[in-house]
Coordinates of C-alpha atoms and ligand atoms in Angstrom, one line a residue:
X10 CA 76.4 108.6 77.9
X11 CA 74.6 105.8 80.0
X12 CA 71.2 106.3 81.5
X13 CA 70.6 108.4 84.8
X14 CA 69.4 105.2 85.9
X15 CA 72.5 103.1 85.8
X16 CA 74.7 105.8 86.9
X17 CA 72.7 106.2 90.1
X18 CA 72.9 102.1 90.9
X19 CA 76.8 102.6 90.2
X20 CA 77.4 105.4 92.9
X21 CA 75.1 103.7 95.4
X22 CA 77.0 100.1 94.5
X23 CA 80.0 102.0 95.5
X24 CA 78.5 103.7 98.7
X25 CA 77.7 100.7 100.0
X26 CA 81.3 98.4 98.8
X27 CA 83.1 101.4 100.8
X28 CA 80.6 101.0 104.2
X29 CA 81.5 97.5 104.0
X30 CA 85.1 97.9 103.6
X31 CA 85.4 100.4 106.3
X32 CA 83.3 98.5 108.2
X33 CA 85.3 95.3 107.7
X34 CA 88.5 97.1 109.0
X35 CA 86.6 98.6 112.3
X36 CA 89.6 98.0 114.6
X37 CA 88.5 94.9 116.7
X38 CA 88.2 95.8 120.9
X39 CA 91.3 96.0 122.5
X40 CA 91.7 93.7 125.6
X41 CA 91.6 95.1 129.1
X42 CA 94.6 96.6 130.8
X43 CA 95.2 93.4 133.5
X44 CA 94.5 91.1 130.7
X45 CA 96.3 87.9 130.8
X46 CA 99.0 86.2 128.3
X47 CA 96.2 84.3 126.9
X48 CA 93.7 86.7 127.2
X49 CA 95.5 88.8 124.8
X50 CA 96.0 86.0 122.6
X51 CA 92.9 85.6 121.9
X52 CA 92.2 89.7 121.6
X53 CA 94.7 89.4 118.9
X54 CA 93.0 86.4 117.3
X55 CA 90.0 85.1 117.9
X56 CA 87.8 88.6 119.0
X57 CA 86.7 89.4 115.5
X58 CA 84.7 86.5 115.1
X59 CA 83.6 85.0 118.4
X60 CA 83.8 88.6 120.5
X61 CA 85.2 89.8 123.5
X62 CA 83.1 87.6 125.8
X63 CA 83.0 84.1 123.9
X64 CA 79.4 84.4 122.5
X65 CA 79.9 86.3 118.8
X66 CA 81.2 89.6 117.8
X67 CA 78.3 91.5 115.6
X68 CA 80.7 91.8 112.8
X69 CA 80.7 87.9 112.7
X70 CA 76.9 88.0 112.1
X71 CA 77.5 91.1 109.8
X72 CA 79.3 88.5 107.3
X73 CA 76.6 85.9 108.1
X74 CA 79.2 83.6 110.0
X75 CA 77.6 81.9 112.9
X76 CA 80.3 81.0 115.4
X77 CA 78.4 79.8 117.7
X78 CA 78.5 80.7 122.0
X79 CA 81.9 79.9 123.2
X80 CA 80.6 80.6 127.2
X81 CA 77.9 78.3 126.9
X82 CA 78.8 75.6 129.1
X83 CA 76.4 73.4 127.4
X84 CA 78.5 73.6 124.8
X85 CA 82.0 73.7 125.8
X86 CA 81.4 70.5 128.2
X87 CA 80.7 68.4 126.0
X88 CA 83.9 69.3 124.1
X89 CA 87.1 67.3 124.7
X90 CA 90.4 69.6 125.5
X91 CA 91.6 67.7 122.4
X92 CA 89.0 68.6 120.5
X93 CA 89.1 72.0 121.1
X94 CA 93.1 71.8 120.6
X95 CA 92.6 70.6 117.1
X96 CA 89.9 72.9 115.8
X97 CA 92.2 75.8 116.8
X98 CA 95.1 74.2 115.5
X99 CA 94.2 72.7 112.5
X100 CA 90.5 74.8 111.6
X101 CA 87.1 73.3 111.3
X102 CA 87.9 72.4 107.6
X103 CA 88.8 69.0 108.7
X104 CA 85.9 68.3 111.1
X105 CA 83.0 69.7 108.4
X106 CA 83.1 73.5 110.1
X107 CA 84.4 75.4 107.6
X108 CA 84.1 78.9 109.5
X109 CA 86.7 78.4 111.9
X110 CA 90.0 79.1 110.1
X111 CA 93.5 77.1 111.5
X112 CA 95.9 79.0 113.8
X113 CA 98.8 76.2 113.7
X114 CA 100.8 78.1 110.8
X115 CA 100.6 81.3 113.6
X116 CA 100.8 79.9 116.7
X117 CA 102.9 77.3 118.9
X118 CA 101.1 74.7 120.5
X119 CA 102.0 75.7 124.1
X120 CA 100.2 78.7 123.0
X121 CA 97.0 77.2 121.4
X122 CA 97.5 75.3 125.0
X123 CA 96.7 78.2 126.4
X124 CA 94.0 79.5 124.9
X125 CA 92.1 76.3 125.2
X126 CA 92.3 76.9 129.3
X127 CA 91.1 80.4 128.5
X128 CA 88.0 79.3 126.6
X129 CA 87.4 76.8 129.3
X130 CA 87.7 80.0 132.0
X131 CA 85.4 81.8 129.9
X132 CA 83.0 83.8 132.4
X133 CA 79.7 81.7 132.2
X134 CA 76.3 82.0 130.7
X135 CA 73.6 82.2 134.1
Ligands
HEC219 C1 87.2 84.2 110.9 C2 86.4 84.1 112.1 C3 87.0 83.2 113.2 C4 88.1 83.4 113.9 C5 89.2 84.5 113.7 C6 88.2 82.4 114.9 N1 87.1 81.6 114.8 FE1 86.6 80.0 116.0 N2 85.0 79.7 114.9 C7 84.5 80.4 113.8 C8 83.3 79.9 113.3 C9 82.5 80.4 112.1 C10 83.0 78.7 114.1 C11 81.8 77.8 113.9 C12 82.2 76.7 112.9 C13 81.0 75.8 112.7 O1 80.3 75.4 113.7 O2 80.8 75.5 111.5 C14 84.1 78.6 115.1 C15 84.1 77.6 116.0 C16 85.1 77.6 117.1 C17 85.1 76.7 118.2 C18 84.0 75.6 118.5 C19 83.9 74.5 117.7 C20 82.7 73.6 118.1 O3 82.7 72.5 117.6 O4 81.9 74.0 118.9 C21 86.1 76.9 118.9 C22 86.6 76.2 120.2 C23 86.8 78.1 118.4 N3 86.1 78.5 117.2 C24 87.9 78.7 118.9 C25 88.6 79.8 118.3 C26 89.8 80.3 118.9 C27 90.5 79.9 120.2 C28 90.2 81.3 118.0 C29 91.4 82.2 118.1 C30 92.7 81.5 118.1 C31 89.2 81.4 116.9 N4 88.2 80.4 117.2 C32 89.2 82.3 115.9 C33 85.1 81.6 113.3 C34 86.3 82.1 113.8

């Protein structure tokens, strides 16, 4: 028989594997009802890690993933269409930004196209 000890560190190991898990498969927020083609493209991909609105989704920072503010203009400015075109096509891997996985084995580049005017409509930081 193992000590009371160990056995009480096992059940709270597992408590806390199953929060994560279910908290890891929290369906991510839908998109509005009027949302646009690429508006629900990037509901279907891109809203668990940067959030509905561009600027992080709190399960990103849950898994200590720091995606940075997409509806910062400071940042998005400064960033050529291209640019922003590769790192959703091919991932940040490439560039040195390991966090951002590729979407060009999912989707077509008229539709990475797309999103890349939808972050650039992103509503804006005051
Ligand atoms: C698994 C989480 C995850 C998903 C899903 C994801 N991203 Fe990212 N993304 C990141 C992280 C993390 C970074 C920051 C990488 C870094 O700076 O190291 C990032 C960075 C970016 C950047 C900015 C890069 C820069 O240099 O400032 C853009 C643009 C971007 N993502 C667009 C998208 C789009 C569009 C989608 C959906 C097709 C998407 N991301 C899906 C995690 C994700």
């Amino acid at each position: 028989m193992p000590p009371r000890w160990f056995l009480f560190l096992a059940a709270v190991g597992v408590v806390i594997i199953n929060l994560v898990v279910f908290v890891a498969f929290w369906p991510p927020p839908a998109p509005p009802p009027d949302a646009s083609p690429a508006q629900r493209l990037y509901f279907a991909h891109c809203v668990t890690c940067h959030g509905p609105s561009g600027n992080g989704s709190w399960r990103a920072t849950l898994f200590l993933m720091r995606p940075g503010d997409l509806s910062d203009p400071r940042r998005t400015q400064a960033l050529s269409d291209e640019y922003l075109f590769d790192i959703v096509k091919q991932g940040g891997a490439p560039i040195g930004k390991p966090g951002m996985p590729a979407f060009g084995f999912y989707l077509p580049d008229a539709e990475i196209q797309d999103l890349v005017r939808f972050l650039r409509a992103l509503p804006r930081k005051e």
